[in-house]
XYZ file of C-alpha atoms in Angstrom:
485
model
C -39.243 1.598 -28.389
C -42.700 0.105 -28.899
C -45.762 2.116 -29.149
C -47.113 1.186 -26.322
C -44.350 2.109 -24.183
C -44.389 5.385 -25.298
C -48.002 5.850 -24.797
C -47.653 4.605 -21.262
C -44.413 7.149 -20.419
C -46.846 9.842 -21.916
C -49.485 9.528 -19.326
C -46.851 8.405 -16.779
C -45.548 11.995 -16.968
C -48.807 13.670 -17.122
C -49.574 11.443 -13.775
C -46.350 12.941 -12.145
C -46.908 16.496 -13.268
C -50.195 16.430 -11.624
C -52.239 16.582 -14.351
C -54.472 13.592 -13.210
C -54.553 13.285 -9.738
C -55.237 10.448 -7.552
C -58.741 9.433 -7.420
C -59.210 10.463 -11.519
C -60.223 8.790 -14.208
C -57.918 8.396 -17.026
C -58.456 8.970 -20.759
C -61.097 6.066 -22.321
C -59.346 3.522 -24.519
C -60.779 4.564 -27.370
C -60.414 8.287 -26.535
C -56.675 7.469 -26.464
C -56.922 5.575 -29.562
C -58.123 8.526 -31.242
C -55.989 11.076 -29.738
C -52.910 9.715 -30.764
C -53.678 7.400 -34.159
C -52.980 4.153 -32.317
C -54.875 0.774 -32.350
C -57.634 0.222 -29.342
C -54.597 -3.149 -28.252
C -51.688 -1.032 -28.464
C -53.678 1.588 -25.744
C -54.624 -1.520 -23.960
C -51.109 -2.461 -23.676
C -49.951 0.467 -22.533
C -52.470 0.539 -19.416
C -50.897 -2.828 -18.236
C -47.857 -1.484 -18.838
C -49.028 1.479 -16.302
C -50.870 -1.160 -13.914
C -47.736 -2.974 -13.537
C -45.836 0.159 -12.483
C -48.803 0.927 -10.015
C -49.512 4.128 -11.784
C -52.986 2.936 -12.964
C -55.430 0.738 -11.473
C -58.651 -0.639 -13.785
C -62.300 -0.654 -12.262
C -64.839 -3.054 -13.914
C -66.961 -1.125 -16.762
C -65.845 1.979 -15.604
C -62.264 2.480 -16.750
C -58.095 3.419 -15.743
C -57.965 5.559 -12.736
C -54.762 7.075 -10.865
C -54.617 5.211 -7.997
C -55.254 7.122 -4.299
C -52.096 8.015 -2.843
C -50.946 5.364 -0.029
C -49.561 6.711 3.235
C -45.929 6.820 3.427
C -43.746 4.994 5.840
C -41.793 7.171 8.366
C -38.497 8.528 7.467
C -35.191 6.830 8.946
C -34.184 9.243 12.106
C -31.502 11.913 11.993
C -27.885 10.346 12.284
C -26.785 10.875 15.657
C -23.376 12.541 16.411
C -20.032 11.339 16.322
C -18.009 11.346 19.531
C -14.912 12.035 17.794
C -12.674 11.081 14.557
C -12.621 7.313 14.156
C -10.702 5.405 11.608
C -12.548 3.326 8.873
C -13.452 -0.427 9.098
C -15.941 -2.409 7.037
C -13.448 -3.353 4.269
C -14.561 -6.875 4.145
C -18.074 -5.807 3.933
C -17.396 -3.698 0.563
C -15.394 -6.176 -1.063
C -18.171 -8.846 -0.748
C -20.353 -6.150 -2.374
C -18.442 -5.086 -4.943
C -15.926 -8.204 -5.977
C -19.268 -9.799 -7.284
C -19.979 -9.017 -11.426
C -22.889 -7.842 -12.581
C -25.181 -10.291 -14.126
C -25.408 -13.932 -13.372
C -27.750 -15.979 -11.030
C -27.362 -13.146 -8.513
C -29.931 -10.648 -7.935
C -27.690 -7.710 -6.913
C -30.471 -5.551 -5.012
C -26.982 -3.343 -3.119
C -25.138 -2.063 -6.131
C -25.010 1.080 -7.619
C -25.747 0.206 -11.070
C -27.651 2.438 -13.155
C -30.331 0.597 -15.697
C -28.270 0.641 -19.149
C -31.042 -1.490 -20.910
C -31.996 2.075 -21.896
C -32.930 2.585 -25.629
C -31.485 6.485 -25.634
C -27.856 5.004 -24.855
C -28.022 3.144 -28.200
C -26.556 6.434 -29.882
C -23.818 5.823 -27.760
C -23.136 2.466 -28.267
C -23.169 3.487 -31.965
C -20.596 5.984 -31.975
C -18.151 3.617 -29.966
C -18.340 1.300 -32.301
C -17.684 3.369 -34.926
C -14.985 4.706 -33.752
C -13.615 1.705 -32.994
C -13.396 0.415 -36.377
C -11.885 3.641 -38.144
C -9.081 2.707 -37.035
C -7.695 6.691 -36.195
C -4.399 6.750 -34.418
C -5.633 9.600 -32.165
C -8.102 6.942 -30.661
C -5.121 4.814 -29.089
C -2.814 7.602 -28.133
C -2.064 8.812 -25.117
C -3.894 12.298 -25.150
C -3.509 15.421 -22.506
C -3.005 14.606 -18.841
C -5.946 17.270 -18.832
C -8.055 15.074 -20.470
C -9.628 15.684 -23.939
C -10.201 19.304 -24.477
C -13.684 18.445 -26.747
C -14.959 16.673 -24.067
C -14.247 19.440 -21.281
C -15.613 22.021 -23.389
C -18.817 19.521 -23.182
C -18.180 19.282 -19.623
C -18.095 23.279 -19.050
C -21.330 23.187 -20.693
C -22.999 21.101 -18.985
C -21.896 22.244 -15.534
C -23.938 25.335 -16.467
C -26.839 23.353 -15.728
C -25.818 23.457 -11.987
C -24.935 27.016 -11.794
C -20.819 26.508 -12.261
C -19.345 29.100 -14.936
C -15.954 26.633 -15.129
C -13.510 27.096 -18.010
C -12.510 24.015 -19.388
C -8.487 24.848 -18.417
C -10.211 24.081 -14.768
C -11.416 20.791 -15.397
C -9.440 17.585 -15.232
C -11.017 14.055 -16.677
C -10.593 11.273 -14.603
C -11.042 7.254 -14.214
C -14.711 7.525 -12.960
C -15.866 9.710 -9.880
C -14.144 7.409 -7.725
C -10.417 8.920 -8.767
C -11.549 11.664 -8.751
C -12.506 12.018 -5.123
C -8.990 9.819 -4.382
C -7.324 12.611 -6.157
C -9.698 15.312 -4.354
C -8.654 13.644 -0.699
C -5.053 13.488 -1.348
C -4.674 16.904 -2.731
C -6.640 18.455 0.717
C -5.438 16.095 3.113
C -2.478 14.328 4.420
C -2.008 11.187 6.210
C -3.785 11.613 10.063
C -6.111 14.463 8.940
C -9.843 14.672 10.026
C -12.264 14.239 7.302
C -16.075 15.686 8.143
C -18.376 13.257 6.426
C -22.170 13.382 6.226
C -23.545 9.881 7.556
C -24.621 7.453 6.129
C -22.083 8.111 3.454
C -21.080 6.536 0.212
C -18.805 3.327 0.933
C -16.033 4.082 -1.631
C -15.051 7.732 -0.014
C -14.677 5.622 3.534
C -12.599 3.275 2.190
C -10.554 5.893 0.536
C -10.072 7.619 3.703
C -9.034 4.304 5.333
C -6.562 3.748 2.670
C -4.651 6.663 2.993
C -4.317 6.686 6.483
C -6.812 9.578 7.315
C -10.127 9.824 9.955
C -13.323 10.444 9.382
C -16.087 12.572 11.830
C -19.564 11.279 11.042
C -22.002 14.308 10.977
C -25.736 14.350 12.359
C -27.778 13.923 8.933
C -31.633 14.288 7.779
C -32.797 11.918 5.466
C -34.630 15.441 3.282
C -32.029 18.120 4.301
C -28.675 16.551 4.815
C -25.737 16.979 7.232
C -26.573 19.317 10.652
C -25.070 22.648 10.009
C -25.174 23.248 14.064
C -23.767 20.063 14.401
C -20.882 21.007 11.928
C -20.096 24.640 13.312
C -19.097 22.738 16.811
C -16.798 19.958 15.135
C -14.543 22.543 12.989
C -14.458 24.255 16.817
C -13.427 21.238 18.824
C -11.200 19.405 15.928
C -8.626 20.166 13.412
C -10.616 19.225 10.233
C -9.024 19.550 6.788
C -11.975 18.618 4.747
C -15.914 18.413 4.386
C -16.695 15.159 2.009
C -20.473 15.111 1.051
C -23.105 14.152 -1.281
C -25.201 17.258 -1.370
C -27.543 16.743 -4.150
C -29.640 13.561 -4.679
C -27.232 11.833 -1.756
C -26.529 8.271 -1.692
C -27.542 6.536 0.315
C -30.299 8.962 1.721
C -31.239 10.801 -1.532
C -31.762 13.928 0.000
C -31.000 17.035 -1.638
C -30.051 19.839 0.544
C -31.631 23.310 0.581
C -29.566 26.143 -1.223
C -30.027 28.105 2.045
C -28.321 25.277 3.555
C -25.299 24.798 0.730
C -24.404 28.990 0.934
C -24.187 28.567 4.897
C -22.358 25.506 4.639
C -19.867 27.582 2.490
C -19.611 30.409 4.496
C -18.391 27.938 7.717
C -16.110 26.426 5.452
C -14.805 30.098 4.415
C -14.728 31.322 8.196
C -12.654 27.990 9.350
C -10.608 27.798 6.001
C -11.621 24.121 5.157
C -11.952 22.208 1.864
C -15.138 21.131 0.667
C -15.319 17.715 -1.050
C -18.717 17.770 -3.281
C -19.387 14.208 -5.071
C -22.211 15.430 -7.835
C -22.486 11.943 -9.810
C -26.302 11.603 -9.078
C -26.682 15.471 -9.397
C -28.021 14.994 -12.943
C -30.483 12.396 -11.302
C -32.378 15.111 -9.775
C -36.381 14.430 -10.063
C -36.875 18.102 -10.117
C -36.204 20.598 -13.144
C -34.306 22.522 -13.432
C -31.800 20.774 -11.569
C -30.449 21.572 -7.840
C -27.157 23.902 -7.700
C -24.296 22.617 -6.576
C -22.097 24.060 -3.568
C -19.666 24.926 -6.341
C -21.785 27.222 -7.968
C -21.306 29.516 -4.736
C -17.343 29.453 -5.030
C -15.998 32.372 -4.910
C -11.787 31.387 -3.707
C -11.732 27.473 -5.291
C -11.999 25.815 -1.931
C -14.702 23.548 -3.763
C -13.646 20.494 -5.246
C -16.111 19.222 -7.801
C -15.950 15.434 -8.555
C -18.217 13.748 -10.780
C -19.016 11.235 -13.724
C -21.107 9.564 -15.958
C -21.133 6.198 -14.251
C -24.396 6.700 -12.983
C -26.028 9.232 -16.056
C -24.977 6.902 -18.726
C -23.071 3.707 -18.089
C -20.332 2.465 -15.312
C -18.391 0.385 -17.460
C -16.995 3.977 -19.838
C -14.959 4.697 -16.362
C -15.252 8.319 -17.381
C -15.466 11.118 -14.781
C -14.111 14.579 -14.133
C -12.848 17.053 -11.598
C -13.069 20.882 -11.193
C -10.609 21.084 -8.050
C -10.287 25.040 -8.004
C -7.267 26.315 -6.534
C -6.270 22.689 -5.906
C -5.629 22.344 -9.626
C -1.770 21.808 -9.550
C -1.911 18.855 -6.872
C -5.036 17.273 -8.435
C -2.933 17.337 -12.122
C 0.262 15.900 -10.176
C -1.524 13.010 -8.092
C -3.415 11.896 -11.423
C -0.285 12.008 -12.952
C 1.434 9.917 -10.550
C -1.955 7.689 -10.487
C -3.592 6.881 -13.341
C -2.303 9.231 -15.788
C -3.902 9.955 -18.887
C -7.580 8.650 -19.084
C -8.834 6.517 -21.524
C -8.561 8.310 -25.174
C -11.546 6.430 -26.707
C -14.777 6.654 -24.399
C -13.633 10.431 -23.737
C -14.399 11.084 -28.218
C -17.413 9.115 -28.134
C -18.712 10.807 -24.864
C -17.960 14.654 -26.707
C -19.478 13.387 -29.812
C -23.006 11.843 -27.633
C -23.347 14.917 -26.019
C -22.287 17.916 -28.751
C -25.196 15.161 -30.975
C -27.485 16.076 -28.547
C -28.607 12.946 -27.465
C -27.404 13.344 -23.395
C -30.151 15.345 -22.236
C -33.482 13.532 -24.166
C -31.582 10.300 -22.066
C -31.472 12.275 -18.698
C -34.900 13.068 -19.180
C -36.459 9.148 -19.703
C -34.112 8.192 -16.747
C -35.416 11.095 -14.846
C -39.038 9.863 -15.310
C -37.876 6.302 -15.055
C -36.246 5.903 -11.722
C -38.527 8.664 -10.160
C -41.881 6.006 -11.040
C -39.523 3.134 -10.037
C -38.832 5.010 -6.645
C -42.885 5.085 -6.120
C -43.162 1.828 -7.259
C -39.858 0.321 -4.836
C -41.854 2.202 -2.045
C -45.261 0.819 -2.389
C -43.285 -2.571 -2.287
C -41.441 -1.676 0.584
C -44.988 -1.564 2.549
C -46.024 -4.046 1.478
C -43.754 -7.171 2.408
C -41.824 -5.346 4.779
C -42.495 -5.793 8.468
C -44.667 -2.689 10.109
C -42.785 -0.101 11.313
C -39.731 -0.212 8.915
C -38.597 3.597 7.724
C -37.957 4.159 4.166
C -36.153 7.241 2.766
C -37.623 9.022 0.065
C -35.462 10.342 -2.822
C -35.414 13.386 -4.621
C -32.910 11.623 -6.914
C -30.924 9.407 -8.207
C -32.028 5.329 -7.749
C -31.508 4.453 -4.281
C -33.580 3.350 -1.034
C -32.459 3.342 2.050
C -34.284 1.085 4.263
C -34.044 1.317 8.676
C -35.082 -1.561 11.007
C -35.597 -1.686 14.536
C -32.271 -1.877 16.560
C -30.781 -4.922 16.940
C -31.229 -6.175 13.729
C -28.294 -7.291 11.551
C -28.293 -6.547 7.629
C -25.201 -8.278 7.220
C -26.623 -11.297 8.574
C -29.610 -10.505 6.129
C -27.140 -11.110 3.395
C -26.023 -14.485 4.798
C -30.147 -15.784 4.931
C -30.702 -14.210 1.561
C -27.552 -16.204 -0.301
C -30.173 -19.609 -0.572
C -32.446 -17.108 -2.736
C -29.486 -15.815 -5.133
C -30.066 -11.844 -3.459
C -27.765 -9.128 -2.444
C -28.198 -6.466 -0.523
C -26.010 -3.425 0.368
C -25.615 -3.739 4.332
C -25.795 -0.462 6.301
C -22.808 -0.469 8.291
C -20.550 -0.222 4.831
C -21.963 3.617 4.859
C -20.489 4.752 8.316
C -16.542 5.093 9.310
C -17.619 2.774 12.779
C -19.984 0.177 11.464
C -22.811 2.095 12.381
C -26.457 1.215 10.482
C -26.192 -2.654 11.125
C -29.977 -2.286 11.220
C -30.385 -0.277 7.756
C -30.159 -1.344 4.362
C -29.345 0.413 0.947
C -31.749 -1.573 -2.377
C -31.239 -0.012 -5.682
C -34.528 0.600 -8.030
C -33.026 1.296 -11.433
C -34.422 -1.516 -12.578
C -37.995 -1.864 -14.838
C -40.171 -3.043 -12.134
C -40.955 -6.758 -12.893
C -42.896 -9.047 -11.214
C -39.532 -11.140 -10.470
C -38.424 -7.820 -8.656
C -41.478 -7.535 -6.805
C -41.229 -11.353 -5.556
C -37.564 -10.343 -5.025
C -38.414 -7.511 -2.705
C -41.259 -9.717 -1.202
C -38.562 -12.342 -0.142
C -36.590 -9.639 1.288
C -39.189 -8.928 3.497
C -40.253 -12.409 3.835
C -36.281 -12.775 5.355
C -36.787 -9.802 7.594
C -39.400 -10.292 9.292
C -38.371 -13.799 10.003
C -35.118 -12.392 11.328
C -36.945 -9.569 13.457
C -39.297 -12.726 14.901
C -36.534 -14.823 15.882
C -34.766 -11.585 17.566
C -37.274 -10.997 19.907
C -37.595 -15.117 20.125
C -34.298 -14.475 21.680
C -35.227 -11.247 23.741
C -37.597 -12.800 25.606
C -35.857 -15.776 26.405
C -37.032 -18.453 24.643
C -34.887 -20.697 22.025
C -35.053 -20.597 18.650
C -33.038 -22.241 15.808
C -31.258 -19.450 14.647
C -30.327 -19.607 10.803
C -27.312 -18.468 9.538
């Protein structure tokens, strides 16, 4: 990492921590020159480097300053309530998402791809490919349906951080988070079951639900608190639900994380109507905030909690590496991983214990931390921008998503179709509800350094939307348009 990168993450933090405030001047150039033993260019450098992320903004013979805090969009509304269990559509819509590979002439603004340009995974990278030429017979082997116990004993560790005091005979590697919530929903639920689901809700859990022949109740949801509890208490009394699925901390699409008042109540119902609780933690880590939010399975007291999670979005997607603390579910979660996947993947589960026991997992957490939480400011600030007036922008307490909400009648997956001339993808919000719901709303991911190609990106977006939006009410009003695509 250059100098002047990590001269501009210094003050970057210092900015977020509230030690300058907006409306203050920042340290001189040469003041920072001295401080630190750097040249007068390298501090120059690392002030553009701050301008660009809009965390500095230079006045004429007077100096850097924090800029003055803008005034935030509105919030998307509160979900509405389900009428009853519906079954999932929207398959089409995910598979145009996700059959796409990364890279390419494609902008991919909807995916859930963490930014693995990151310098601190190079330590990983390292060990992989070290272990990959030693040639060890242990690396190709088949290993413990379990998983690899020096790994686990990582993973106990680490699941400290989120209040969970979990042996490492209760935890269970798996392909990625995605198997193990498959795993999680087959070992709670049976073919025609009722799923509770907060809503919007991650795409892959829907489309797990639809596969195996189960329905899903969308839940009333706050874009800063999460799922309704009042809203909740009357579905387990009017339907036979089996499970609650959510995304309690750092919540994608939303980002919300929900209040630990909120997470020992939502226990207690689940206790009192003898339901399952489904808790996907992969952006838990993600969390802006230190120490880190609790998870709903550091309340367990009987195993009802199913704990799924992974390093696809910590470290990197493509090491397929995730895990699973199913409670008293262990014996079906071992058998239907067994009958699944089997064992997973011998050699990214020794690198991954050796990254972590090195101690180079939590200095990475941390620059990510920092990272997407400036890139969230930054995505914002674009957001109002080039967006038309009145569009409602979440804003996350974690993780690297935005969710985006339009006036009614407007058609993100149409978006998509306008947007294919200018090589960008979006996520379209009816993937994230069991009905199709959120045809208006839109998920963008901000992992990303912000460039200025990413700002014109987002600029086009908007540029697209607010053409769509005029031609809508064109059409509301009666007169005729030329409708694109």
């Amino acid at each position: 990492m250059t100098l002047y990168v990590n001269l501009a993450e210094l003050l970057g933090a210092r900015i977020e921590q509230g030690l300058y405030r907006p409306g203050d001047r920042l340290p001189s150039v040469r003041a920072l020159s001295l401080e630190h033993g750097v040249s007068l260019s390298t501090v120059q450098q690392a002030y553009r480097h701050l301008e660009d992320q809009g965390l500095a903004t230079p006045k004429p013979k007077s100096g850097y300053f924090v800029p003055q805090a803008r005034q935030q969009p509105a919030l998307p509304m509160v979900s509405r309530a389900a009428q009853r269990p519906v079954d999932i559509s929207q398959w089409d819509q995910v598979l145009e998402l996700i059959s796409r590979p990364p890279g390419g002439d494609v902008l991919q603004l909807g995916r859930g791809m963490p930014d693995i340009s990151s310098p601190t995974l190079k330590p990983l990278l390292r060990t992989l490919s070290r272990m990959s030429r030693r040639q060890e017979v242990k690396e190709l082997s088949y290993g413990s349906l379990y998983g690899d116990p020096g790994l686990r004993a990582q993973l106990s560790r680490l699941m400290l951080d989120s209040g969970c005091q979990i042996a490492i005979e209760e935890i269970v590697t798996t392909t990625g988070c995605h198997e193990a919530l498959s795993v999680a929903i087959r070992a709670v639920c049976e073919p025609g079951d009722i799923v509770a689901v907060d809503s919007p809700s991650f795409h892959g859990v829907m489309q797990a639900l639809k596969g195996y022949g189960m329905k899903a109740l969308e839940l009333p949801t706050d874009p800063l608190t999460g799922i309704s509890l009042e809203a909740l208490e009357l579905a387990l009394e009017q339907w036979p639900i089996k499970a609650i699925q959510l995304t309690p901390n750092c919540n994608n699409p939303l980002g919300y994380i929900m209040p630990e008042a909120d997470k020992r109540a939502l226990l207690a119902l689940a206790q009192r109507y003898d339901v399952a609780i489904i808790e996907d933690d992969v952006y838990g880590e993600l969390a802006y905030s230190y120490p880190r939010p609790r998870s709903i399975k550091s309340f367990d007291e009987d195993g009802r909690v199913l704990f799924c999670s992974s390093f696809s979005k910590t470290l990197a997607p493509g090491l397929r590496a995730g895990w699973i603390a199913p409670g008293r579910y262990l014996q079906q979660v071992l058998h239907l991983k067994y009958m699944s996947t089997g064992m997973a993947a011998q050699l990214p589960q020794l690198a991954l214990a050796e990254f972590i026991a090195s101690g180079h997992y939590e200095p990475h957490l941390r620059r990510m931390r920092s990272q997407y939480a400036r890139n969230r400011d930054c995505m914002i600030d674009w957001v109002s921008r080039y967006f038309p007036a009145g569009t409602r922008v979440s804003r996350p307490q974690g993780g690297f998503m935005l969710w985006l909400e339009l006036p009614q009648g407007f058609d993100s997956q149409r978006l998509n179709r306008v947007l294919q001339p200018h090589n960008i993808q979006i996520a379209p919000g009816s993937i994230f509800s069991a009905a199709g719901k959120y045809r208006n709303c839109l998920r963008i991911n901000y992992a990303g350094q912000p460039t200025p190609a990413l700002e014109q990106a987002i600029r086009q977006v908007g540029e697209c939307v607010a053409d769509l939006l005029a031609e809508q009410q064109l059409v509301h009003n009666g007169e005729e348009v030329a409708l694109t695509p």
